[in-house]
C-alpha positions as MATLAB code, in Angstrom:
seq = 'MLCRSKAKLLVAALILLSVVTWLYLSVGDTGYGPSPGVLTPQLPPRAPSMQDLEMKLLEAEEENRRLRLQLGGLRSEDLAGDNSSRCSQRSLTEKCELIHVAIVCAGHNSSRDVVTLVKSILFHRRNPLHFHLITDSVAQRILGHLFKTWMVPSLQISFYNASDLKPEVSWIPNKHYSGIYGLLKLTLTKALPSDLSKVIVLDTDITFATDIAELWAIFRKFTGEQVLGLVENQSDWYLGNLWKNHKPWPALGRGFNTGVILLLLDKLRQISWEETWRLTAERELMSMLSTSLADQDIFNAVIKSAPSLVYELPCYWNVQLSDHTRSEQCYSELADLKVIHWNSPHKLRVKNKHVELFRTLYLTFLEYDGSLLRRELIGCPSDKEQEEVLDQLDEEDICYDFRRERLASHRVHLSFLPHQILPEDPTDVTLVAQLSMDRLQMLELICRHWEGPVSLALYLSDAEAQQFLRYAQASEVLQSRTNIGYHVVYKEGQLYPVNLLRNVALRNAQTLYVFLSDIDFLPMYGLYESLRKSIIQEDMADTQKALIVPAFETLRYRLSFPKSKAELLSMLDMGALYTFRYHVWEKGHAPTNYAKWRTATTSYRVDWAPNFEPYLVVRRDCPEYDQRFLGFGWNKVSHIMELDAKYISIRSVFDPFGWWSPAICCQKCFHFMDKKYSLRYVMLMDAG';
ca = [
      99.913  -12.063  -90.310;
     101.504  -15.251  -91.609;
      98.246  -16.304  -93.279;
      97.818  -12.830  -94.842;
     101.395  -12.941  -96.227;
     100.769  -16.329  -97.809;
      97.585  -15.022  -99.388;
      99.402  -12.010 -100.891;
     102.136  -14.231 -102.319;
      99.588  -16.516 -103.907;
      97.742  -13.571 -105.464;
     100.996  -12.192 -106.903;
     101.950  -15.604 -108.270;
      98.515  -16.016 -109.839;
      98.711  -12.602 -111.565;
     102.266  -13.198 -112.778;
     101.399  -16.600 -114.183;
      98.391  -15.167 -116.036;
     100.534  -12.400 -117.605;
     103.229  -14.818 -118.686;
     100.617  -17.123 -120.192;
      99.062  -14.256 -122.139;
     102.453  -13.074 -123.465;
     103.383  -16.557 -124.470;
     100.191  -17.113 -126.354;
     100.538  -13.666 -128.017;
     104.021  -14.129 -129.462;
     103.671  -17.758 -130.303;
     106.229  -20.486 -129.896;
     109.110  -18.765 -131.926;
     111.860  -18.676 -129.394;
     112.371  -14.926 -130.122;
     110.536  -11.785 -129.193;
     110.715   -8.415 -130.953;
     112.858   -5.716 -129.288;
     111.727   -2.136 -129.889;
     114.214    0.022 -131.866;
     116.396   -2.916 -132.856;
     116.488   -4.515 -136.283;
     116.677   -8.254 -136.122;
     116.896  -10.747 -138.883;
     113.470  -12.049 -139.795;
     113.406  -15.803 -139.987;
     110.445  -17.553 -141.479;
     107.990  -18.187 -138.600;
     107.549  -21.810 -137.603;
     103.893  -22.533 -137.153;
     103.381  -24.050 -133.705;
     101.520  -27.299 -133.673;
      98.024  -27.326 -132.233;
      99.056  -30.109 -129.860;
     101.897  -27.986 -128.424;
      99.571  -25.061 -127.800;
      96.970  -27.254 -126.118;
      99.575  -28.777 -123.804;
     100.911  -25.360 -122.777;
      97.414  -24.028 -122.189;
      96.395  -27.025 -120.056;
      99.522  -26.656 -117.916;
      98.783  -22.966 -117.361;
      95.139  -23.651 -116.467;
      96.133  -26.395 -114.018;
      98.590  -24.083 -112.287;
      95.930  -21.358 -112.103;
      93.448  -23.807 -110.602;
      95.918  -24.973 -107.952;
      96.736  -21.432 -106.896;
      93.065  -20.465 -106.752;
      92.303  -23.422 -104.479;
      95.065  -22.408 -102.087;
      93.917  -18.807 -102.115;
      90.288  -19.830 -101.578;
      91.256  -21.912  -98.550;
      93.078  -19.020  -96.955;
      90.217  -16.632  -97.661;
      87.646  -18.969  -96.097;
      89.778  -19.164  -92.960;
      90.071  -15.389  -92.946;
      86.285  -14.971  -93.200;
      85.706  -17.484  -90.404;
      87.458  -15.329  -87.818;
      90.858  -14.294  -86.620;
      93.513  -15.370  -89.141;
      96.260  -15.862  -86.637;
      94.155  -18.076  -84.381;
      93.027  -20.211  -87.343;
      96.570  -20.714  -88.536;
      97.641  -21.493  -84.978;
      94.842  -24.004  -84.576;
      95.767  -25.776  -87.799;
      99.448  -25.961  -86.988;
      99.359  -26.390  -83.213;
      96.303  -28.555  -82.512;
      96.908  -32.068  -83.708;
      94.118  -34.104  -85.243;
      92.451  -36.273  -82.587;
      94.435  -34.552  -79.806;
      92.521  -34.978  -76.529;
      91.319  -31.685  -75.030;
      90.737  -31.521  -71.266;
      88.047  -29.304  -69.732;
      87.361  -28.824  -66.007;
      84.029  -27.533  -64.631;
      82.803  -27.060  -61.069;
      79.122  -27.975  -60.923;
      76.857  -28.457  -57.898;
      73.109  -28.755  -57.368;
      70.073  -29.247  -59.586;
      70.128  -25.868  -61.338;
      73.845  -25.859  -62.062;
      73.720  -29.375  -63.477;
      70.946  -28.227  -65.794;
      72.866  -25.104  -66.870;
      76.040  -27.017  -67.679;
      74.206  -29.032  -70.350;
      73.877  -25.915  -72.520;
      77.612  -25.268  -72.189;
      78.365  -28.867  -73.158;
      76.060  -28.655  -76.184;
      77.816  -25.530  -77.468;
      81.218  -27.215  -77.133;
      80.096  -30.456  -78.803;
      78.448  -28.565  -81.646;
      81.719  -26.930  -82.761;
      84.304  -29.482  -81.676;
      86.545  -31.516  -83.999;
      88.645  -33.167  -81.287;
      88.040  -35.783  -78.605;
      87.140  -34.275  -75.235;
      87.635  -35.203  -71.607;
      85.407  -33.387  -69.125;
      86.630  -33.259  -65.528;
      83.582  -32.454  -63.377;
      83.971  -31.378  -59.756;
      80.512  -32.058  -58.341;
      78.443  -32.602  -55.251;
      76.441  -35.826  -54.865;
      73.330  -34.312  -56.497;
      75.105  -33.154  -59.664;
      77.152  -36.350  -59.945;
      73.996  -38.489  -59.881;
      72.270  -36.315  -62.476;
      75.206  -35.785  -64.835;
      76.547  -39.303  -64.429;
      73.268  -40.754  -65.678;
      72.865  -38.090  -68.369;
      76.270  -38.711  -69.977;
      75.870  -42.475  -69.632;
      72.636  -42.355  -71.618;
      73.816  -39.591  -73.980;
      76.552  -41.849  -75.399;
      78.518  -39.168  -77.255;
      81.439  -40.636  -79.240;
      84.980  -39.556  -78.317;
      83.849  -38.051  -75.013;
      85.272  -39.055  -71.636;
      83.831  -38.005  -68.267;
      85.573  -38.026  -64.881;
      83.952  -36.991  -61.607;
      85.670  -35.566  -58.528;
      83.940  -35.339  -55.172;
      83.618  -31.700  -54.142;
      83.173  -32.740  -50.515;
      86.789  -33.950  -50.472;
      87.947  -30.498  -51.599;
      85.768  -28.304  -49.410;
      88.188  -28.380  -46.424;
      90.805  -26.774  -48.678;
      88.712  -23.582  -49.022;
      86.082  -23.698  -46.262;
      88.224  -21.386  -44.084;
      87.773  -18.542  -46.610;
      84.744  -16.289  -45.905;
      82.906  -15.727  -49.190;
      79.989  -13.395  -49.988;
      79.531  -14.551  -53.599;
      76.242  -16.286  -54.476;
      78.160  -19.367  -55.653;
      79.115  -20.108  -52.054;
      81.933  -22.476  -51.269;
      81.782  -24.020  -54.762;
      82.926  -20.695  -56.195;
      86.312  -21.232  -54.518;
      87.014  -24.790  -55.690;
      88.826  -23.763  -58.886;
      91.731  -22.819  -56.631;
      92.169  -26.506  -55.742;
      92.384  -27.982  -59.260;
      96.126  -28.649  -59.131;
      95.352  -30.986  -56.241;
      91.993  -32.315  -57.437;
      92.934  -33.284  -60.996;
      95.241  -36.211  -61.868;
      98.933  -35.537  -61.303;
      99.771  -36.616  -64.866;
      97.391  -34.055  -66.393;
      99.599  -31.213  -67.625;
      97.047  -28.611  -68.774;
      93.322  -27.959  -68.671;
      90.728  -25.398  -69.747;
      88.578  -24.309  -66.795;
      85.066  -23.003  -67.463;
      82.124  -21.614  -65.526;
      78.751  -23.252  -66.189;
      77.271  -20.027  -67.618;
      79.499  -20.090  -70.707;
      78.406  -20.476  -74.355;
      80.947  -21.320  -77.060;
      80.613  -19.798  -80.536;
      83.681  -21.547  -81.983;
      85.740  -24.717  -81.743;
      87.308  -25.107  -78.305;
      90.443  -26.435  -80.039;
      91.310  -22.823  -80.925;
      91.457  -21.992  -77.231;
      93.428  -25.159  -76.476;
      96.028  -24.177  -79.088;
      96.833  -20.977  -77.167;
      98.691  -23.058  -74.560;
     101.514  -23.264  -77.128;
     101.955  -19.495  -76.897;
     102.790  -19.521  -73.187;
     106.384  -18.444  -72.538;
     108.642  -17.904  -69.564;
     106.771  -18.006  -66.242;
     103.274  -17.867  -67.763;
     100.997  -20.485  -66.227;
      97.555  -18.816  -66.357;
      95.606  -17.741  -69.437;
      92.927  -15.148  -68.582;
      90.830  -12.402  -70.146;
      90.868   -8.928  -68.620;
      87.838   -8.052  -66.530;
      85.412   -5.976  -68.598;
      83.854   -4.097  -65.684;
      85.278   -1.414  -63.385;
      84.920   -3.570  -60.284;
      88.604   -3.821  -59.449;
      89.190   -0.130  -60.163;
      87.117    0.665  -57.068;
      84.875    3.634  -56.288;
      81.756    2.092  -57.839;
      79.927    3.302  -54.758;
      80.789    4.823  -51.443;
      83.225    2.704  -49.409;
      83.633    0.220  -52.278;
      86.939   -1.529  -51.644;
      87.777   -4.438  -53.979;
      90.597   -6.937  -53.587;
      93.947   -5.920  -55.127;
      94.223   -6.508  -58.866;
      96.423   -5.588  -61.780;
      94.539   -2.745  -63.484;
      91.037   -3.953  -64.252;
      91.974   -7.396  -63.047;
      91.097  -10.670  -64.778;
      87.868  -12.662  -65.056;
      88.053  -16.342  -64.099;
      85.070  -17.597  -66.089;
      87.547  -18.933  -68.658;
      91.006  -20.026  -67.498;
      93.886  -21.849  -69.153;
      95.770  -23.684  -66.402;
      99.254  -25.031  -67.072;
      98.997  -27.584  -64.274;
     102.492  -29.068  -64.384;
     104.181  -25.668  -64.020;
     101.694  -24.557  -61.358;
     102.649  -27.570  -59.287;
     106.330  -26.777  -59.781;
     105.899  -23.262  -58.364;
     103.860  -24.549  -55.377;
     100.585  -22.988  -56.479;
      98.611  -24.244  -53.485;
     100.990  -22.634  -51.027;
     101.082  -19.426  -53.091;
      97.337  -18.791  -53.197;
      96.909  -19.803  -49.556;
      99.510  -17.337  -48.311;
      98.066  -14.610  -50.524;
      94.514  -15.249  -49.298;
      95.586  -15.259  -45.649;
      97.415  -11.976  -46.110;
      94.565  -10.174  -47.868;
      91.840  -11.526  -45.587;
      93.446   -9.716  -42.687;
      92.128   -6.474  -44.195;
      89.408   -7.614  -46.623;
      87.698  -10.037  -44.169;
      85.950  -11.972  -46.986;
      85.914  -12.454  -50.734;
      83.234  -10.783  -52.849;
      83.904  -12.579  -56.132;
      85.073  -15.939  -54.743;
      88.122  -17.468  -56.483;
      88.453  -14.451  -58.795;
      89.528  -12.211  -55.917;
      92.294  -14.593  -54.874;
      93.511  -15.232  -58.435;
      93.808  -11.473  -58.972;
      95.604  -10.913  -55.679;
      98.202  -13.517  -56.685;
      98.592  -11.946  -60.145;
      99.007   -8.486  -58.597;
     102.077   -9.808  -56.796;
     103.379  -11.820  -59.773;
     102.163  -10.398  -63.129;
     104.538  -12.629  -65.069;
     102.291  -15.635  -64.325;
      99.617  -14.426  -66.759;
      99.201  -14.816  -70.471;
      96.469  -12.328  -71.358;
      93.906  -13.849  -73.690;
      92.139  -11.721  -76.312;
      88.921  -10.396  -74.829;
      86.705  -12.273  -77.297;
      87.549  -15.481  -75.402;
      85.406  -14.246  -72.505;
      82.795  -11.677  -73.564;
      81.322  -10.848  -70.183;
      77.625   -9.974  -70.096;
      77.306   -8.715  -66.553;
      75.945   -5.232  -65.925;
      78.325   -2.255  -66.224;
      80.764   -4.062  -68.521;
      82.483   -2.815  -71.661;
      82.070   -6.063  -73.557;
      80.994   -4.221  -76.746;
      84.633   -3.274  -77.275;
      85.535   -6.956  -77.843;
      83.636   -7.428  -81.038;
      82.309   -5.604  -84.063;
      80.612   -8.568  -85.749;
      79.120  -11.848  -84.650;
      82.040  -13.643  -86.347;
      84.386  -12.035  -83.791;
      82.753  -13.814  -80.849;
      84.426  -16.880  -79.358;
      82.957  -17.287  -75.865;
      79.942  -15.585  -74.294;
      79.860  -15.433  -70.509;
      76.519  -14.840  -68.795;
      78.263  -13.809  -65.576;
      75.377  -11.894  -64.059;
      72.777  -13.022  -61.523;
      70.260  -11.589  -64.023;
      71.596  -13.929  -66.760;
      69.491  -13.453  -69.915;
      67.957  -10.235  -68.546;
      71.317   -8.468  -68.474;
      71.623   -5.006  -70.059;
      73.591   -4.982  -73.294;
      72.768   -3.402  -76.635;
      73.339   -6.724  -78.397;
      71.727   -8.901  -75.740;
      69.011  -10.139  -78.137;
      71.700  -11.490  -80.442;
      73.457  -13.228  -77.558;
      70.186  -14.552  -76.162;
      69.316  -16.072  -79.543;
      72.681  -17.826  -79.681;
      72.222  -19.140  -76.146;
      68.642  -20.320  -76.751;
      69.770  -22.101  -79.906;
      71.938  -24.432  -77.847;
      69.484  -24.554  -74.939;
      66.815  -26.101  -77.173;
      69.142  -27.904  -79.595;
      68.468  -31.638  -79.978;
      71.337  -33.230  -78.074;
      70.933  -36.478  -80.018;
      72.322  -34.715  -83.090;
      75.619  -34.254  -81.248;
      76.308  -37.993  -81.227;
      78.392  -37.682  -84.363;
      81.609  -39.560  -84.904;
      84.858  -37.645  -85.350;
      86.102  -38.580  -88.797;
      89.542  -40.133  -88.652;
      89.522  -40.616  -84.861;
      89.037  -43.968  -83.075;
      85.385  -44.789  -82.371;
      83.212  -47.576  -81.042;
      81.708  -49.457  -83.982;
      79.696  -51.910  -81.856;
      76.408  -49.986  -82.199;
      76.823  -49.702  -85.972;
      77.510  -53.429  -86.254;
      74.320  -54.256  -84.345;
      72.301  -51.970  -86.616;
      73.833  -53.572  -89.696;
      72.514  -56.942  -88.556;
      68.894  -55.747  -88.694;
      66.838  -56.635  -91.727;
      65.071  -53.567  -93.114;
      62.590  -55.853  -94.886;
      61.466  -57.296  -91.540;
      57.904  -56.153  -90.781;
      59.061  -55.533  -87.198;
      62.117  -53.529  -88.270;
      60.861  -50.258  -86.770;
      60.300  -51.909  -83.403;
      63.661  -53.681  -83.418;
      65.380  -50.452  -84.469;
      63.710  -48.458  -81.695;
      64.782  -51.008  -79.091;
      68.394  -50.087  -79.842;
      67.771  -46.370  -79.380;
      69.526  -44.753  -76.437;
      67.341  -42.126  -74.793;
      69.090  -39.366  -72.913;
      67.736  -39.180  -69.370;
      68.041  -36.064  -67.222;
      67.122  -37.072  -63.676;
      65.765  -34.495  -61.227;
      65.290  -31.843  -63.881;
      63.891  -29.594  -61.145;
      65.067  -29.467  -57.517;
      63.283  -31.744  -55.071;
      63.946  -32.773  -51.523;
      65.551  -35.984  -50.349;
      62.835  -37.785  -48.408;
      63.488  -39.161  -44.925;
      63.222  -42.895  -44.513;
      59.682  -44.030  -43.728;
      58.739  -47.731  -43.966;
      55.124  -46.934  -44.889;
      55.623  -44.083  -47.353;
      54.355  -44.493  -50.907;
      55.151  -42.600  -54.133;
      52.764  -42.057  -57.033;
      54.585  -43.195  -60.182;
      53.493  -42.114  -63.674;
      54.728  -41.037  -67.101;
      53.540  -38.348  -69.482;
      54.256  -36.321  -72.586;
      53.662  -32.642  -73.302;
      49.948  -33.075  -74.078;
      49.233  -34.244  -70.507;
      51.056  -31.414  -68.755;
      47.818  -29.854  -67.566;
      47.197  -32.878  -65.305;
      50.088  -32.069  -62.975;
      48.361  -29.356  -60.969;
      45.204  -31.467  -60.623;
      47.165  -34.424  -59.286;
      48.985  -32.183  -56.825;
      45.661  -31.041  -55.381;
      44.516  -34.632  -54.851;
      47.772  -36.331  -53.805;
      49.912  -34.720  -51.137;
      52.482  -37.507  -51.040;
      55.693  -37.861  -53.088;
      55.484  -38.229  -56.858;
      57.972  -39.599  -59.398;
      57.265  -38.587  -62.993;
      59.010  -39.450  -66.255;
      58.393  -36.808  -68.928;
      58.929  -37.654  -72.600;
      60.035  -34.365  -74.156;
      62.199  -32.865  -76.851;
      64.921  -30.429  -75.802;
      62.675  -27.507  -76.741;
      59.682  -28.991  -74.888;
      61.835  -29.489  -71.798;
      62.388  -25.730  -71.688;
      58.658  -25.117  -72.130;
      57.982  -27.457  -69.224;
      60.586  -25.649  -67.126;
      58.883  -22.308  -67.731;
      55.472  -23.840  -66.988;
      56.615  -25.400  -63.723;
      58.408  -22.262  -62.556;
      55.292  -20.162  -63.251;
      52.910  -22.518  -61.429;
      52.243  -21.655  -57.797;
      50.892  -25.165  -57.219;
      53.991  -26.913  -58.553;
      56.396  -24.446  -56.956;
      54.851  -25.155  -53.548;
      55.702  -28.859  -53.846;
      59.215  -30.090  -53.133;
      58.441  -33.827  -53.083;
      57.969  -34.291  -56.835;
      60.771  -35.728  -58.943;
      60.638  -34.695  -62.597;
      62.821  -36.927  -64.770;
      63.108  -35.913  -68.427;
      63.544  -38.632  -71.048;
      64.452  -36.955  -74.339;
      62.621  -37.943  -77.492;
      64.339  -40.361  -79.832;
      62.750  -42.176  -82.746;
      59.100  -42.421  -83.773;
      57.549  -44.787  -81.211;
      56.530  -43.903  -77.654;
      58.756  -45.835  -75.182;
      56.031  -46.189  -72.572;
      57.680  -48.901  -70.468;
      61.067  -47.194  -70.511;
      59.356  -44.108  -69.093;
      57.590  -46.139  -66.427;
      60.886  -47.720  -65.405;
      62.642  -44.342  -65.154;
      59.891  -43.069  -62.844;
      59.879  -46.339  -60.862;
      63.661  -46.508  -60.358;
      63.797  -42.943  -59.088;
      61.037  -43.173  -56.511;
      62.559  -42.687  -53.061;
      59.984  -44.522  -50.929;
      59.724  -48.210  -50.158;
      56.310  -48.496  -51.832;
      54.965  -47.157  -55.123;
      51.498  -46.548  -56.513;
      51.752  -47.480  -60.205;
      49.281  -45.152  -61.868;
      48.705  -43.258  -65.105;
      48.986  -39.497  -65.442;
      45.325  -39.044  -66.439;
      44.063  -40.641  -63.235;
      43.168  -38.317  -60.412;
      43.329  -39.947  -56.949;
      40.589  -39.436  -54.398;
      41.284  -36.896  -51.693;
      43.037  -38.622  -48.813;
      44.206  -41.614  -50.853;
      47.839  -41.055  -49.852;
      47.178  -41.436  -46.136;
      44.730  -44.287  -46.727;
      47.326  -46.259  -48.647;
      49.898  -45.774  -45.903;
      47.449  -47.181  -43.339;
      46.617  -50.095  -45.609;
      50.298  -50.966  -46.032;
      50.437  -51.502  -42.268;
      47.094  -53.331  -42.060;
      48.018  -55.756  -44.824;
      51.479  -56.377  -43.323;
      53.130  -55.704  -46.663;
      56.560  -55.448  -45.071;
      56.588  -59.171  -44.287;
      54.338  -60.588  -46.994;
      54.335  -60.512  -50.766;
      51.201  -58.597  -51.603;
      50.076  -56.146  -54.217;
      47.194  -53.801  -53.432;
      44.745  -53.191  -56.263;
      43.159  -49.752  -56.557;
      39.927  -50.133  -58.616;
      39.292  -47.585  -61.345;
      36.123  -45.994  -62.656;
      35.380  -43.623  -65.499;
      32.770  -41.235  -66.797;
      32.023  -39.852  -70.240;
      31.013  -36.516  -68.766;
      33.363  -33.593  -69.098;
      32.210  -32.131  -65.785;
      31.686  -34.340  -62.783;
      30.808  -33.714  -59.174;
      33.104  -36.100  -57.375;
      31.196  -38.472  -55.089;
      31.929  -37.960  -51.429;
      30.985  -41.419  -50.194;
      30.686  -45.000  -51.365;
      26.909  -44.694  -51.336;
      27.099  -41.703  -53.669;
      29.527  -43.560  -55.888;
      27.213  -46.582  -56.136;
      24.316  -44.286  -56.949;
      26.273  -42.718  -59.790;
      27.134  -46.188  -61.087;
      23.469  -47.175  -61.036;
      22.469  -43.943  -62.760;
      25.002  -44.453  -65.543;
      27.040  -41.368  -64.660;
      30.012  -43.642  -63.869;
      31.284  -46.912  -65.281;
      33.885  -49.401  -64.232;
      37.051  -48.456  -66.071;
      37.158  -49.454  -69.756;
      33.872  -51.345  -69.436;
      32.864  -50.371  -72.978;
      36.283  -50.816  -74.570;
      38.262  -53.580  -72.866;
      36.278  -55.259  -70.127;
      38.899  -57.994  -69.714;
      41.446  -55.449  -68.539;
      39.782  -54.906  -65.167;
      37.119  -57.641  -64.847;
      39.234  -59.757  -62.408;
      38.943  -56.906  -59.868;
      35.430  -58.289  -59.353;
      33.434  -55.075  -59.115;
      30.269  -56.999  -58.203;
      31.941  -58.267  -55.054;
      33.421  -54.846  -54.376;
      29.921  -53.285  -54.171;
      29.145  -55.168  -50.956;
      32.645  -55.804  -49.587;
      33.589  -54.379  -46.181;
      37.059  -55.919  -46.036;
      39.802  -56.558  -48.547;
      39.560  -59.729  -50.612;
      41.760  -61.880  -52.800;
      41.912  -61.192  -56.520;
      43.226  -63.871  -58.886;
      45.158  -63.047  -62.017;
      43.541  -63.643  -65.397;
      44.778  -63.040  -68.951;
      44.710  -59.389  -70.070;
      44.434  -58.116  -66.474;
      45.991  -54.640  -66.077;
      44.963  -53.089  -62.735;
      46.521  -50.115  -60.915;
      48.667  -51.343  -58.051;
      50.552  -50.487  -54.896;
      53.694  -52.656  -54.654;
      57.190  -52.523  -53.277;
      59.608  -50.351  -55.227;
      61.883  -53.354  -55.881;
      59.163  -55.076  -57.899;
      60.018  -56.346  -61.393;
      60.467  -53.583  -63.929;
      58.379  -53.138  -67.073;
      59.465  -54.888  -70.260;
      61.009  -52.094  -72.345;
      60.589  -54.021  -75.591;
      56.973  -52.855  -75.613;
      56.651  -49.581  -77.512;
      53.641  -47.467  -78.319;
      50.197  -48.741  -77.352;
      49.120  -52.225  -76.327;
      50.054  -55.040  -73.927;
      52.789  -53.064  -72.186;
      51.096  -53.151  -68.783;
      49.545  -56.600  -69.213;
      52.992  -58.165  -69.497;
      54.055  -56.443  -66.277;
      51.056  -57.747  -64.335;
      51.817  -61.278  -65.539;
      55.344  -61.017  -64.170;
      54.102  -59.563  -60.899;
      51.630  -62.439  -60.525;
      54.487  -64.885  -60.977;
      56.400  -63.171  -58.176;
      53.629  -62.164  -55.765;
      52.293  -65.673  -55.291;
      50.331  -64.874  -52.128;
      47.224  -62.778  -51.746;
      46.543  -59.775  -53.953;
      44.389  -57.551  -51.777;
      41.966  -54.899  -52.792;
      42.591  -51.986  -50.518;
      39.874  -50.990  -48.060;
      40.787  -47.751  -46.280;
      38.010  -47.444  -43.709;
      36.370  -50.828  -43.439;
      34.471  -50.046  -46.637;
      35.920  -50.701  -50.017;
      36.308  -47.136  -51.224;
      37.666  -47.489  -54.716;
      38.850  -45.351  -57.529;
      36.638  -43.198  -59.695;
      37.631  -42.479  -63.220;
      36.057  -39.940  -65.533;
      36.545  -40.029  -69.264;
      35.731  -37.376  -71.814;
      36.832  -37.297  -75.435;
      37.204  -33.804  -76.849;
      38.956  -31.988  -79.667;
      42.006  -29.841  -79.048;
      44.226  -28.529  -81.845;
      42.541  -31.026  -84.200;
      43.678  -33.963  -82.075;
      41.522  -36.235  -79.964;
      42.529  -36.791  -76.356;
      41.032  -38.879  -73.594;
      40.937  -37.228  -70.203;
      40.368  -39.562  -67.254;
      40.091  -38.795  -63.574;
      40.447  -41.444  -60.882;
      39.511  -41.046  -57.223;
      39.539  -43.507  -54.372;
      36.510  -42.432  -52.384;
      36.233  -42.092  -48.633;
      33.063  -43.941  -47.643;
      32.857  -42.385  -44.204;
];
């Protein structure tokens, strides 16, 4: 109302000033004006100077312009949403004021979902942020690395171990699908720092459609005993009688939804919040036996006993999209929306007449390039170190693009899909590779040939990451495997960071040994078990050795894989197979000594030579790849040189069954979407 009053006053002032200006210009600069019905002495009119008239006119125009600017500013705020909240934000939220947000997040899926929430907040924000994340070990590892590599200015992250808080709520039986983590919001007065006075608490399935500073400003409206800011529940759950014998926890009317909460922490601690909710939960559990909606049931039971604790937020701060809600009453236009809450197990498949609109908004942030959110907040302190380094680069340098790309920070989302933690096994080996979207079709083939663990680094855009997610979730082959780690490295810049990708996959392998391969190589059936046996036979635990897996290729699109060494040799003699890159870069694999391999029955020493780039089995703690190499060329050669310097003893060619059963590689160039790709298959053959 205050903003509307100011607008009306400005309009009136603008009209009045225009009228006065018109009258003045009409009567001239005489000092007198005619009065109707009265005779006045007529003095000779003094002709006003042109300079006087111009000065008066300029002053009037300047005043008009100033008033129009003020009126335009108020109108733009009015069109952007609720007038009162905009005025409150401008007057109550200080520039560069730090806003605190708390989120409970556990597991692979939840840590992936929270990224969309974070994107929506960063997109609209104009203030520094501090995220307080209550996580399990899985989510902390994933999100810790993601935010470290994201490098968003004016963003602080703090982690709190959920395991330390579980004893506080583990005694409460809970039927909600969120499990024990759905109760941890009750413990925030204890979990968060004692000097933190207020915090916004959010579920992971939230999407912001406005600046979170508007919500933060509402804390200033709390009065009296109010310590909780909540939106009324938009379903009939707490009214009861949804079905026969439906008995919800006690609530005030429809109750309140806890997907968005304003917590006034200092006052909550003063009123002994922990003791209050505990006593309430103990009392209600005597008849209710368990919670159905986790922390929400207990919050509402407390509020039922003490309604004065609540400041009721306008419903557009938590538009709830679960089934059987009345969320349509919260908005009439898209501009009315502030926060969308996908609080249904069905998520994007929820029933709502405007669900397509909400889904579009959600998908916009889901696939939004997170690198674009690394923007500085104008007028707020920032780290200028990166800018200073960039300023030192010479754009005339012929290597400028490479030097510039070396400074790029790629966001890395580890364990993009759930995978199991492997038990310790001193002989286990992980296949390590990297790929981009155009090699996605190789994943199912590799899974059929390699039953062991796999660590993959995928170079994808935000939109491609969602395409990969849908592909993986629809694949029966990939869904049946729980020992594959998918680590997404988000695209940044123009050059392919091949060695960065290899290092991400290498660092995140869980086994003691790794098979350093390429994604377009298909291992022979049984290679996984053969390598494990060879690790023991070659005593790799106590010696510094690297096992070379020879590679072969074919130009045929279709190939019947040889089932023995004899069949493989026959195909080599017939020209159906070739040693890998024989026609293109013979130096790359010549030191493997394929002539000796043809007759070898035991492993033999291979000496390094310039340009050598074999496929190896080594310990996981081997030297990493040199990340200065970008795009194509020499990236693997440099790594082999460093390995040779470290592994000074024998480099053995692996012989699984007394024969040297090597790798077969098939190559076929073909056209797809007007681009040329090279498809290679590698197999280490059983010569039995």
